[in-house]
Tab-separated table of C-alpha atoms in Angstrom:
chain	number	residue	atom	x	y	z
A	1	UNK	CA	15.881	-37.401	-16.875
A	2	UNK	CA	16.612	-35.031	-14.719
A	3	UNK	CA	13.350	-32.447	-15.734
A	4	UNK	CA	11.266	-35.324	-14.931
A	5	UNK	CA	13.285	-35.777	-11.769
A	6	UNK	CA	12.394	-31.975	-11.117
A	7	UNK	CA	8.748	-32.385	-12.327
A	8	UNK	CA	8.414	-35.528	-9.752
A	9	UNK	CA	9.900	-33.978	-6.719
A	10	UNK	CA	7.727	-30.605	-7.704
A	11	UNK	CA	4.546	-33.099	-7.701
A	12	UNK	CA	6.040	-34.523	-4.032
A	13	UNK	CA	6.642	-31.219	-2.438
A	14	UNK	CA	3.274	-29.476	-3.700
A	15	UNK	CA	1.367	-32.212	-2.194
A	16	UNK	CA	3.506	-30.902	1.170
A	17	UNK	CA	2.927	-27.410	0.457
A	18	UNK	CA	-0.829	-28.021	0.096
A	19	UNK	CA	-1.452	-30.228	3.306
A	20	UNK	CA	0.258	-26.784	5.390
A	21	UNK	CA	-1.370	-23.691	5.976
A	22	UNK	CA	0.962	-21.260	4.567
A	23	UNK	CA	-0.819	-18.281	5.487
A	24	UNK	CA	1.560	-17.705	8.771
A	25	UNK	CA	2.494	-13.960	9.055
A	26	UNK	CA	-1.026	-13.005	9.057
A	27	UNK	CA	-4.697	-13.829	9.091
A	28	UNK	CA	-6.090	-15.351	6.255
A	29	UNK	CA	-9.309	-14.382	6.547
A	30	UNK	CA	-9.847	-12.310	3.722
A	31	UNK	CA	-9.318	-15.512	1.271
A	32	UNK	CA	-12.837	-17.749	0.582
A	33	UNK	CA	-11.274	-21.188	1.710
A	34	UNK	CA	-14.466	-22.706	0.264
A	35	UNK	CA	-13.704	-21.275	-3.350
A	36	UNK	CA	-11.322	-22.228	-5.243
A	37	UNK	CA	-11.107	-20.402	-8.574
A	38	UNK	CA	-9.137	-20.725	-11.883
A	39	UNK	CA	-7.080	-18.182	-13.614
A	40	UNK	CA	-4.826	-18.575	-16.761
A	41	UNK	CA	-2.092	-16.449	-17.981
A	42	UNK	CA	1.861	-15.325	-18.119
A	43	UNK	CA	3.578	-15.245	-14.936
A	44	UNK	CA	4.966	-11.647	-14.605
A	45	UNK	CA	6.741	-12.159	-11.201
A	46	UNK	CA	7.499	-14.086	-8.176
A	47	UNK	CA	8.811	-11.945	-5.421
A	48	UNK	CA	10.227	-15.065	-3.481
A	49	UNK	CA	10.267	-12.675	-0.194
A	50	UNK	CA	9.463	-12.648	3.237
A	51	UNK	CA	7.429	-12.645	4.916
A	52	UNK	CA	4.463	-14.132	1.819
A	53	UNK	CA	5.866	-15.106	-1.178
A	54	UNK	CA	3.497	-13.487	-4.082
A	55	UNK	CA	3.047	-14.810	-7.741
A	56	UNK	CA	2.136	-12.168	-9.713
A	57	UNK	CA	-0.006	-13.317	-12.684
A	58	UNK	CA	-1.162	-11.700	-15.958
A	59	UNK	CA	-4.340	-13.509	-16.281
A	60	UNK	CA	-6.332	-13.522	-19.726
A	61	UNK	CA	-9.218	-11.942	-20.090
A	62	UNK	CA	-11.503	-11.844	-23.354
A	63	UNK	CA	-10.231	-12.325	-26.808
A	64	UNK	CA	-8.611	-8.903	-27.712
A	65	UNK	CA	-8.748	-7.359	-24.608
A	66	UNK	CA	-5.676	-6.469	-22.366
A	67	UNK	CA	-5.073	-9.028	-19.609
A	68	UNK	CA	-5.723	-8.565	-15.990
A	69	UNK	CA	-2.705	-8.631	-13.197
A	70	UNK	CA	-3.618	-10.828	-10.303
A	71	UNK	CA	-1.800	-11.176	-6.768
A	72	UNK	CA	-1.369	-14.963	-5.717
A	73	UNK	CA	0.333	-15.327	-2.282
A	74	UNK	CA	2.096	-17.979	-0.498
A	75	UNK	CA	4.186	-19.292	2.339
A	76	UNK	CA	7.251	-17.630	3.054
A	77	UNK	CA	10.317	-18.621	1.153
A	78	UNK	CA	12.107	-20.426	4.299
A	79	UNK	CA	9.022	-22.812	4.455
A	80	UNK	CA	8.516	-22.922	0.220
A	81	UNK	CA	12.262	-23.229	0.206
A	82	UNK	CA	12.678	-26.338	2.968
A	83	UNK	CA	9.623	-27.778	0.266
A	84	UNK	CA	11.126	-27.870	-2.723
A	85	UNK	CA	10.115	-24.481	-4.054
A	86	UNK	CA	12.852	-22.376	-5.421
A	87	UNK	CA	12.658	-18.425	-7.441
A	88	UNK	CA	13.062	-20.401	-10.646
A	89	UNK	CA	9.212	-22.209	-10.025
A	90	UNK	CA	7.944	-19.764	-11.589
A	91	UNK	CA	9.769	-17.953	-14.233
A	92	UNK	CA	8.280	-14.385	-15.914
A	93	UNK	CA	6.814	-15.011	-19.191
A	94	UNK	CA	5.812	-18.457	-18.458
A	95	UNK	CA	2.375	-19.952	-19.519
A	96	UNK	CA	0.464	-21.024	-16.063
A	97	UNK	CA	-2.920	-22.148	-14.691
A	98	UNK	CA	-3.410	-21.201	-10.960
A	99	UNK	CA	-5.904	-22.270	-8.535
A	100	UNK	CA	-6.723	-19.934	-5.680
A	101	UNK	CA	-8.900	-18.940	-2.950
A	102	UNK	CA	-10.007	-15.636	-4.359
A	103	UNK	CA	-10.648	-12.402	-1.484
A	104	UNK	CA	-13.997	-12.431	-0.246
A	105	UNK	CA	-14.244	-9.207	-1.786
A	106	UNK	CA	-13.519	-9.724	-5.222
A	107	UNK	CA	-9.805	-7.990	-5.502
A	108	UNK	CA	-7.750	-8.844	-7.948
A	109	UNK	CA	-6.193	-11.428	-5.582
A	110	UNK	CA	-5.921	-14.701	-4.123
A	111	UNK	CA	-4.680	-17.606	-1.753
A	112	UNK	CA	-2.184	-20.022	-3.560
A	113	UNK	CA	-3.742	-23.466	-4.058
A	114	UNK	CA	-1.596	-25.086	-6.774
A	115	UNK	CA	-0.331	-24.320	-10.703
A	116	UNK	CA	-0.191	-26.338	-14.235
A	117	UNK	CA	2.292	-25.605	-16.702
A	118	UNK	CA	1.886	-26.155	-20.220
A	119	UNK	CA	4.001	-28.895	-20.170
A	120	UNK	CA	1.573	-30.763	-17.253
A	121	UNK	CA	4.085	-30.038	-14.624
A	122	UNK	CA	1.971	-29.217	-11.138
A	123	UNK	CA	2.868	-27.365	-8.118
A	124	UNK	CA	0.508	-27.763	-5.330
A	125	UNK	CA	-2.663	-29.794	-4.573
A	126	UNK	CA	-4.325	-30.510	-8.289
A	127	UNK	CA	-7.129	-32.299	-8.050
B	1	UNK	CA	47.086	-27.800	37.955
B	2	UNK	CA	44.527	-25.206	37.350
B	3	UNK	CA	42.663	-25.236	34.103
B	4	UNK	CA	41.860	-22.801	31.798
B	5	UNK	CA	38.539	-20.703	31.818
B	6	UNK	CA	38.317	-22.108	27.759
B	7	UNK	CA	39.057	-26.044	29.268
B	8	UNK	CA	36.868	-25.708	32.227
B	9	UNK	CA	33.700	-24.007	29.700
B	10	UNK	CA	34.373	-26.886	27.317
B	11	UNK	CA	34.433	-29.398	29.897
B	12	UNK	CA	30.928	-28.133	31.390
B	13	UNK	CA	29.788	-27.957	27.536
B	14	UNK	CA	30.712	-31.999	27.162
B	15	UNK	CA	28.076	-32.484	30.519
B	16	UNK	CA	25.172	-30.403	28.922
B	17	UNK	CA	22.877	-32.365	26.638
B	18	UNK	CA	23.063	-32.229	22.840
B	19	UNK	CA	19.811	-30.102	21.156
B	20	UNK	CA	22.018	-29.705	18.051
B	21	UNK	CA	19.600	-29.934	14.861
B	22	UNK	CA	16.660	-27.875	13.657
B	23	UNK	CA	13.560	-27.934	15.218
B	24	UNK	CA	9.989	-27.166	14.411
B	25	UNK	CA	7.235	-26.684	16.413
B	26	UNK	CA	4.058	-29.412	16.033
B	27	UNK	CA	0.310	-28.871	15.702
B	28	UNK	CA	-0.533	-25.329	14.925
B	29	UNK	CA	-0.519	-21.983	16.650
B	30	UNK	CA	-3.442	-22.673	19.009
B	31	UNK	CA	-1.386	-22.149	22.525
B	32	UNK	CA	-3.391	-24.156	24.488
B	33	UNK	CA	-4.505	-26.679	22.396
B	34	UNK	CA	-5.642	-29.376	25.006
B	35	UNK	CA	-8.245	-26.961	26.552
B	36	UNK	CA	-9.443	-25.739	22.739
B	37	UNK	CA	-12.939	-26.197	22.143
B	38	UNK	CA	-14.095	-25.035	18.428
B	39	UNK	CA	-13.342	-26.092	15.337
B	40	UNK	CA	-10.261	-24.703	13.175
B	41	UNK	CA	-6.773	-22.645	14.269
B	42	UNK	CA	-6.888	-19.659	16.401
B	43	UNK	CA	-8.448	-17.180	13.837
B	44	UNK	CA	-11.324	-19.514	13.544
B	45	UNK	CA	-14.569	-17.995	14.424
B	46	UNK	CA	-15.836	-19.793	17.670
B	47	UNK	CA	-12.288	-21.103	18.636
B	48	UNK	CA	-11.653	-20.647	21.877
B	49	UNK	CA	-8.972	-21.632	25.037
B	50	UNK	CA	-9.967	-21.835	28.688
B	51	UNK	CA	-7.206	-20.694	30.583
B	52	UNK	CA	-8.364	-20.534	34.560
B	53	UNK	CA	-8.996	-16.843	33.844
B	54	UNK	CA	-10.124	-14.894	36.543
B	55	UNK	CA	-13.337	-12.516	35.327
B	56	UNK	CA	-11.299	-9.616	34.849
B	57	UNK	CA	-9.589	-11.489	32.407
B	58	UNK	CA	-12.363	-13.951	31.116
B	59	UNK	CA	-13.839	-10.403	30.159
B	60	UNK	CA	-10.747	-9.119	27.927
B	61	UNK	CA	-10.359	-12.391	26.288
B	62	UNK	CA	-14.038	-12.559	25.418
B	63	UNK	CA	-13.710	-9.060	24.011
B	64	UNK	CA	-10.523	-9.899	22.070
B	65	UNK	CA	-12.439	-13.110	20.732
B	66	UNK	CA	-15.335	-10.677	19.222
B	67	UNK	CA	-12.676	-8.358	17.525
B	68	UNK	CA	-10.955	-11.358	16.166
B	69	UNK	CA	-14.228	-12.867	15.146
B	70	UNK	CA	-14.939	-9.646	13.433
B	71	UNK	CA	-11.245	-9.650	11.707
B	72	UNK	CA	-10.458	-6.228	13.343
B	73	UNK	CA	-7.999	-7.736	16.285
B	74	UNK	CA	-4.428	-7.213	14.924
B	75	UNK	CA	-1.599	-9.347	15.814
B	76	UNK	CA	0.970	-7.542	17.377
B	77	UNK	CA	4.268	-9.360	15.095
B	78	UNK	CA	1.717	-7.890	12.316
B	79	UNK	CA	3.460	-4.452	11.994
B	80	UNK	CA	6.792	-6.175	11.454
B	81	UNK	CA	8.430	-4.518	14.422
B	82	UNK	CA	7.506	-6.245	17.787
B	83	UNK	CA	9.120	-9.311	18.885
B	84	UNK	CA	6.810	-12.513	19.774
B	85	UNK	CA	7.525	-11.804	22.994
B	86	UNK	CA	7.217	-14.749	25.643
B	87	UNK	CA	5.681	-17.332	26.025
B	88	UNK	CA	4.779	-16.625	22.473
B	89	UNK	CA	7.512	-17.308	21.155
B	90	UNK	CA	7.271	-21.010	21.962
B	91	UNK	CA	4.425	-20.736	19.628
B	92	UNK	CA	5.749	-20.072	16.430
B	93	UNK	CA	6.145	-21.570	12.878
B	94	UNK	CA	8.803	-21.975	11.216
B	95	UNK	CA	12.080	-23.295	12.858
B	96	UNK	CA	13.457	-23.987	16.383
B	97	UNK	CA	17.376	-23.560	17.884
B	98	UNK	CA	18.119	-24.973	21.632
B	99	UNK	CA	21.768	-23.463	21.762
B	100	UNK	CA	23.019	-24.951	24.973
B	101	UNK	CA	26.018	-23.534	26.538
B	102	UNK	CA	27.162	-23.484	30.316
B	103	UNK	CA	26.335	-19.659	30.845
B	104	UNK	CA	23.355	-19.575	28.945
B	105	UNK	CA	20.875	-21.749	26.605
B	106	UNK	CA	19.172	-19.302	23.794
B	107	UNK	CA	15.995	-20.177	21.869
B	108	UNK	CA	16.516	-18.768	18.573
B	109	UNK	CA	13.593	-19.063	16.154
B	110	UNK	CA	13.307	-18.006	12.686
B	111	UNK	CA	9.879	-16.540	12.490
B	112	UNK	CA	10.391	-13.107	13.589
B	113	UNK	CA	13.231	-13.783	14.230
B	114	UNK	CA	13.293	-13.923	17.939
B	115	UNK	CA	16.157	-14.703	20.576
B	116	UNK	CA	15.201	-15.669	24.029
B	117	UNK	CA	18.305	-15.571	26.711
B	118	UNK	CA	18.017	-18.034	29.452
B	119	UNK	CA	20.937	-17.155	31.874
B	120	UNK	CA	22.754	-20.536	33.784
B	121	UNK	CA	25.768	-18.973	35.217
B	122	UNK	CA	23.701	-19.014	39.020
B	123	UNK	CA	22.613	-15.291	38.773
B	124	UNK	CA	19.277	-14.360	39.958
B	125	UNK	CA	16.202	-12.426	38.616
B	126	UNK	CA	16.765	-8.211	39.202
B	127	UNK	CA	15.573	-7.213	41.908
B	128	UNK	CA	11.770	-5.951	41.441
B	129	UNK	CA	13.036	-2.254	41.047
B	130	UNK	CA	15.717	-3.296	38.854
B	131	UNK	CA	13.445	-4.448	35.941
B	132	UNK	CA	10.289	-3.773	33.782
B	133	UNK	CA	8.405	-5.577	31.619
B	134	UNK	CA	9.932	-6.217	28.127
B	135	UNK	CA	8.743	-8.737	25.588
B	136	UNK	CA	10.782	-12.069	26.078
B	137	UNK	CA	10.945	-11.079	30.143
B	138	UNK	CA	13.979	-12.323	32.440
B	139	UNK	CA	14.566	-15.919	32.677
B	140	UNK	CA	16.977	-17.530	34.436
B	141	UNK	CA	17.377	-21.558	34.549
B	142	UNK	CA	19.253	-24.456	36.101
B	143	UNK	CA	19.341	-27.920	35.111
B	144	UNK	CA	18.216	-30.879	36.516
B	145	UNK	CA	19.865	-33.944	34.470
B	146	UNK	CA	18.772	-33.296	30.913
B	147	UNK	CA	16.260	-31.060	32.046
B	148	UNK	CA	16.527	-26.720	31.330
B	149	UNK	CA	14.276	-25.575	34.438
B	150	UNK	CA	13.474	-21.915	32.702
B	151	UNK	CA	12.138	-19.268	35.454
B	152	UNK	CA	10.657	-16.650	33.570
B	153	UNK	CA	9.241	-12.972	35.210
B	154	UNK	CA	8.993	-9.462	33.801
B	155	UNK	CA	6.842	-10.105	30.907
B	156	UNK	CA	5.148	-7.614	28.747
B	157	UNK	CA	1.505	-8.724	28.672
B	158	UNK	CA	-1.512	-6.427	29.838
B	159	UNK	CA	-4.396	-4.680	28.165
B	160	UNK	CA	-3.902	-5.901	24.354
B	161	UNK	CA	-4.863	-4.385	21.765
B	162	UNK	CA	-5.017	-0.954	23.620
B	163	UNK	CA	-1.036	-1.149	25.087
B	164	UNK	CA	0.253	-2.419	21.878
B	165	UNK	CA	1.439	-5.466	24.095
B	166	UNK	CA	1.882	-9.095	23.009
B	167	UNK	CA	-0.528	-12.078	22.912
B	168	UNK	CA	0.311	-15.758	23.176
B	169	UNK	CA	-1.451	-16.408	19.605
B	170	UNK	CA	-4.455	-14.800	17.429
B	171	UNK	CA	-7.110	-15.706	19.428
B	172	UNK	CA	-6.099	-12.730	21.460
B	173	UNK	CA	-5.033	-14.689	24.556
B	174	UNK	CA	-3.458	-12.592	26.945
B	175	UNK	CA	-1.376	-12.572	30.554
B	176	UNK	CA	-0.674	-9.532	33.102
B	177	UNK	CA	3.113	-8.092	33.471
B	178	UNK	CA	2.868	-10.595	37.021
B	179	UNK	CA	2.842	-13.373	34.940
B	180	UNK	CA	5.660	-16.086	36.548
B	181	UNK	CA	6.160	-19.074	34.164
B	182	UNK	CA	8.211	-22.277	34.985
B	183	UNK	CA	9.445	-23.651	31.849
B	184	UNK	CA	10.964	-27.677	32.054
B	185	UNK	CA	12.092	-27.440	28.424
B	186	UNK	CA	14.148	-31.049	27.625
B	187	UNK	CA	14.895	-33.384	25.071
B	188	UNK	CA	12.222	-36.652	24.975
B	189	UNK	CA	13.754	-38.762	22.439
B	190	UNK	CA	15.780	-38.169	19.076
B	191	UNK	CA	13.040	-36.458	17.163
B	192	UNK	CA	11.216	-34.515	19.954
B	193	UNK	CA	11.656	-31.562	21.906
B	194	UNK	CA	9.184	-30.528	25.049
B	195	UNK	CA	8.373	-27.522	26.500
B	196	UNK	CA	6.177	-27.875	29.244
B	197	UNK	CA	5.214	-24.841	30.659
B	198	UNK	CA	3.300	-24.016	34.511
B	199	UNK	CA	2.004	-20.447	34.460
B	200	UNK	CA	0.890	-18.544	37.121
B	201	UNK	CA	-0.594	-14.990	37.310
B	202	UNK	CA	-2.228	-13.647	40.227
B	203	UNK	CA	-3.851	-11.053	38.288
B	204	UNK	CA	-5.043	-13.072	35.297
B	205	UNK	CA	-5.442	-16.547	36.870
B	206	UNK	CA	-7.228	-18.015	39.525
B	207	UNK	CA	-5.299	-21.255	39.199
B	208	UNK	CA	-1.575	-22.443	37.630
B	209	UNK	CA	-2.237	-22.619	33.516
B	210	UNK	CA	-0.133	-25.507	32.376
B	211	UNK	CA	0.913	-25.797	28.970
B	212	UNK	CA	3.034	-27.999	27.057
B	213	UNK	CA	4.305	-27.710	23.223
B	214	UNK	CA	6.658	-29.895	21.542
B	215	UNK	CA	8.991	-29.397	18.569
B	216	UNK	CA	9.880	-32.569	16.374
B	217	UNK	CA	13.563	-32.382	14.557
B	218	UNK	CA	13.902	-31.073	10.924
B	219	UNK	CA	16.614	-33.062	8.710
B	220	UNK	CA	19.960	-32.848	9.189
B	221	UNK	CA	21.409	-29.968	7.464
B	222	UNK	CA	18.219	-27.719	7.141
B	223	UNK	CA	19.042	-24.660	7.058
B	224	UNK	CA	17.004	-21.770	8.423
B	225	UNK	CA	17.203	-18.082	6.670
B	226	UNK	CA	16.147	-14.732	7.313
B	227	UNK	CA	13.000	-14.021	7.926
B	228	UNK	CA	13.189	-9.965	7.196
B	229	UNK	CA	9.083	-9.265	7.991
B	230	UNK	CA	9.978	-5.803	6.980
B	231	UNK	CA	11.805	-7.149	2.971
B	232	UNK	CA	8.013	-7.236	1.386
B	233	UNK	CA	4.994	-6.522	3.857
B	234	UNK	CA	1.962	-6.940	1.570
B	235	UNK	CA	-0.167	-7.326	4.295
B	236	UNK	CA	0.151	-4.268	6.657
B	237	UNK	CA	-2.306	-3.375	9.687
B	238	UNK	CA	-5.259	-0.426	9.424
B	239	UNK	CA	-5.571	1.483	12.410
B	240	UNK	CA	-8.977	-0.139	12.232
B	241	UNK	CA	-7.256	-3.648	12.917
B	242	UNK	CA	-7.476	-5.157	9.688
B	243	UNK	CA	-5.099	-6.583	8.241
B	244	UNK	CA	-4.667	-5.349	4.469
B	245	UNK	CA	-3.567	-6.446	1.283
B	246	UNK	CA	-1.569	-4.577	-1.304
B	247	UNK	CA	-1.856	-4.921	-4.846
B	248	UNK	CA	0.671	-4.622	-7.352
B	249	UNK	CA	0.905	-0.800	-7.004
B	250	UNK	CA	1.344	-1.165	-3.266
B	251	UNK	CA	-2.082	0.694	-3.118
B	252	UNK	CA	-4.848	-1.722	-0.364
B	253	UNK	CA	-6.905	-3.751	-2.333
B	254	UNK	CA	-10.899	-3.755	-1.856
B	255	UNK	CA	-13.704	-1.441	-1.949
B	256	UNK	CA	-13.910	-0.865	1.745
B	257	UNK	CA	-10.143	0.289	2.196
């Protein structure tokens, strides 16, 4: 009861999240708000600090090759925080999919759109 | 019988109105969004204010709007160690304290964080020699009924980006060190705050600006945090004006860096 509970008000607040741009401490240009890309893997970290808070993200790659660590950031904690969002969203050595807005420039790094967990559990705006 | 200096301050607190709450500012961080033209918030290419600049000033904010169209015009609160400075700093995310008392009001906001001191106790302004231009400025106020009438002088605005001086948001708006701003900051109804702001400059402006932004209540018993822009600064300026990204090794990610 109470995971779903969790899982509903996650759903609730990442629709919130999503409708806010989050980018506040600095200029977002260098994300493609156009693009939205995919990336699936194990979360490694989430530094739940000011003044971004970054999911870091060990994303697969091809079969049998090592996987490929990926910077997601986000609002800052006092904003993810007064939405719902807490350091245990996303715990190291969970399965997630992530959508982003990728840099223009290709880096290894993104804009924080919304997650899937195995389980179906979403964080942000999945459409 | 005479009273106490504790009695009479509480009995001048019970006449003050009550901002108690959390507050948070509405629309985004466009300053002056009723003269905006352009699509998009203030980092938008093509966004623009139209402040009755004179052409001095018409000129700088044009430049300022190329650099920022070209991503190389860095935001002062950027380098984590400015303040917003004023009138900035009524143009903030994040959350909003009014802390009324009869000496002084203070406008306490979390993004930065900042502290702005409006002094009530009937001083004056320092004498012209007697002050310089710092970020938040001098402000002295008096009320009038539920109204904080905010004089503010002594800002530091000038020749941004150059003097390392504040803006009022990214589009790289900008005031002189004359700037003289008349705040009538007041409660409208439960939810809703107002700031409504007349600015004059005589060396920036060849009319008053006026500006209003209003703040709508967060629930009660939000709590606001720290906001420590130092704790984990992923995104530091270049000395070119870009603002970077770090990857995982703290290293700037992209080619070009």
């Amino acid at each position: 009861m109470r995971s779903k509970l969790i899982a509903a008000l996650l759903v609730t607040c990442g629709l919130l999240v999503a409708a806010q741009t989050l980018v506040a401490h600095h200029a977002g240009t260098m994300f493609d708000e156009n693009k939205t890309t995919e990336l699936t893997g194990t979360i490694k970290e989430f530094q739940f600090t000011n003044p971004h808070a970054w999911i870091q993200v060990m994303a697969d790659t091809k079969p049998g090759e090592a996987p490929k660590e990926w910077s997601v950031e986000w609002g800052s904690p006092n904003q993810l925080s007064r939405q719902g969002i807490r350091p245990s969203t996303f715990k190291a050595g969970t399965r997630v999919t992530m959508r982003i807005h990728p840099m223009r420039d290709g880096s290894a790094a993104g804009n924080f759109v919304a997650a899937k967990f195995e389980d179906g559990k979403v964080v942000g705006r999945w459409e | 019988m005479l009273l106490t200096a504790a009695a009479a301050s509480a009995q001048n607190q019970a006449a003050l109105p009550d901002w108690t709450g959390v507050w948070q500012m509405q629309g985004g961080t466009v300053f002056d969004r009723a003269t905006q033209t352009g699509q998009g918030g203030a980092l938008s290419k093509g966004v623009r204010e139209h402040p009755p600049y004179n052409a001095e000033f018409e000129a700088m904010y044009q430049r300022n709007l190329k650099l920022r169209d070209s991503e190389k015009l860095p935001d002062p609160i950027n380098t984590c160690g400015t303040p917003a400075g004023f009138p900035r700093l009524l143009n903030v995310p994040d959350t909003y304290e009014f802390v009324v008392r009869p000496e002084q009001t203070w406008i306490l906001t979390e993004n930065g964080p900042n502290v702005m001191r409006i002094y009530t106790d009937g001083r004056a302004h320092p004498a012209p020699d007697d002050r310089w231009p710092t970020y938040t400025g001098d402000s002295v106020g008096h009320w009038e009924g539920d109204t904080l009438v905010i004089d503010t002088v002594s800002t530091r605005m000038s020749h941004y980006p150059e003097s390392g001086d504040t803006v009022l948001d990214r589009s790289g708006l900008i005031l002189s060190d004359a700037a003289h701003i008349v705040t009538r900051l007041r409660r409208l109804d439960e939810q809703t705050m107002e700031a409504k702001m007349v600015i004059e400059d005589p060396k920036a402006l060849t009319a008053p600006w006026n500006v209003t932004k209003t703040y709508r209540r967060l629930p009660k018993g939000t709590r606001v945090y720290d906001y420590a822009c130092a704790e984990n600064n992923r995104n530091p300026v270049a000395p070119t004006g870009e603002t970077l990204i770090l990857g995982p090794d703290g290293k700037p990610l992209g080619a070009a860096k």
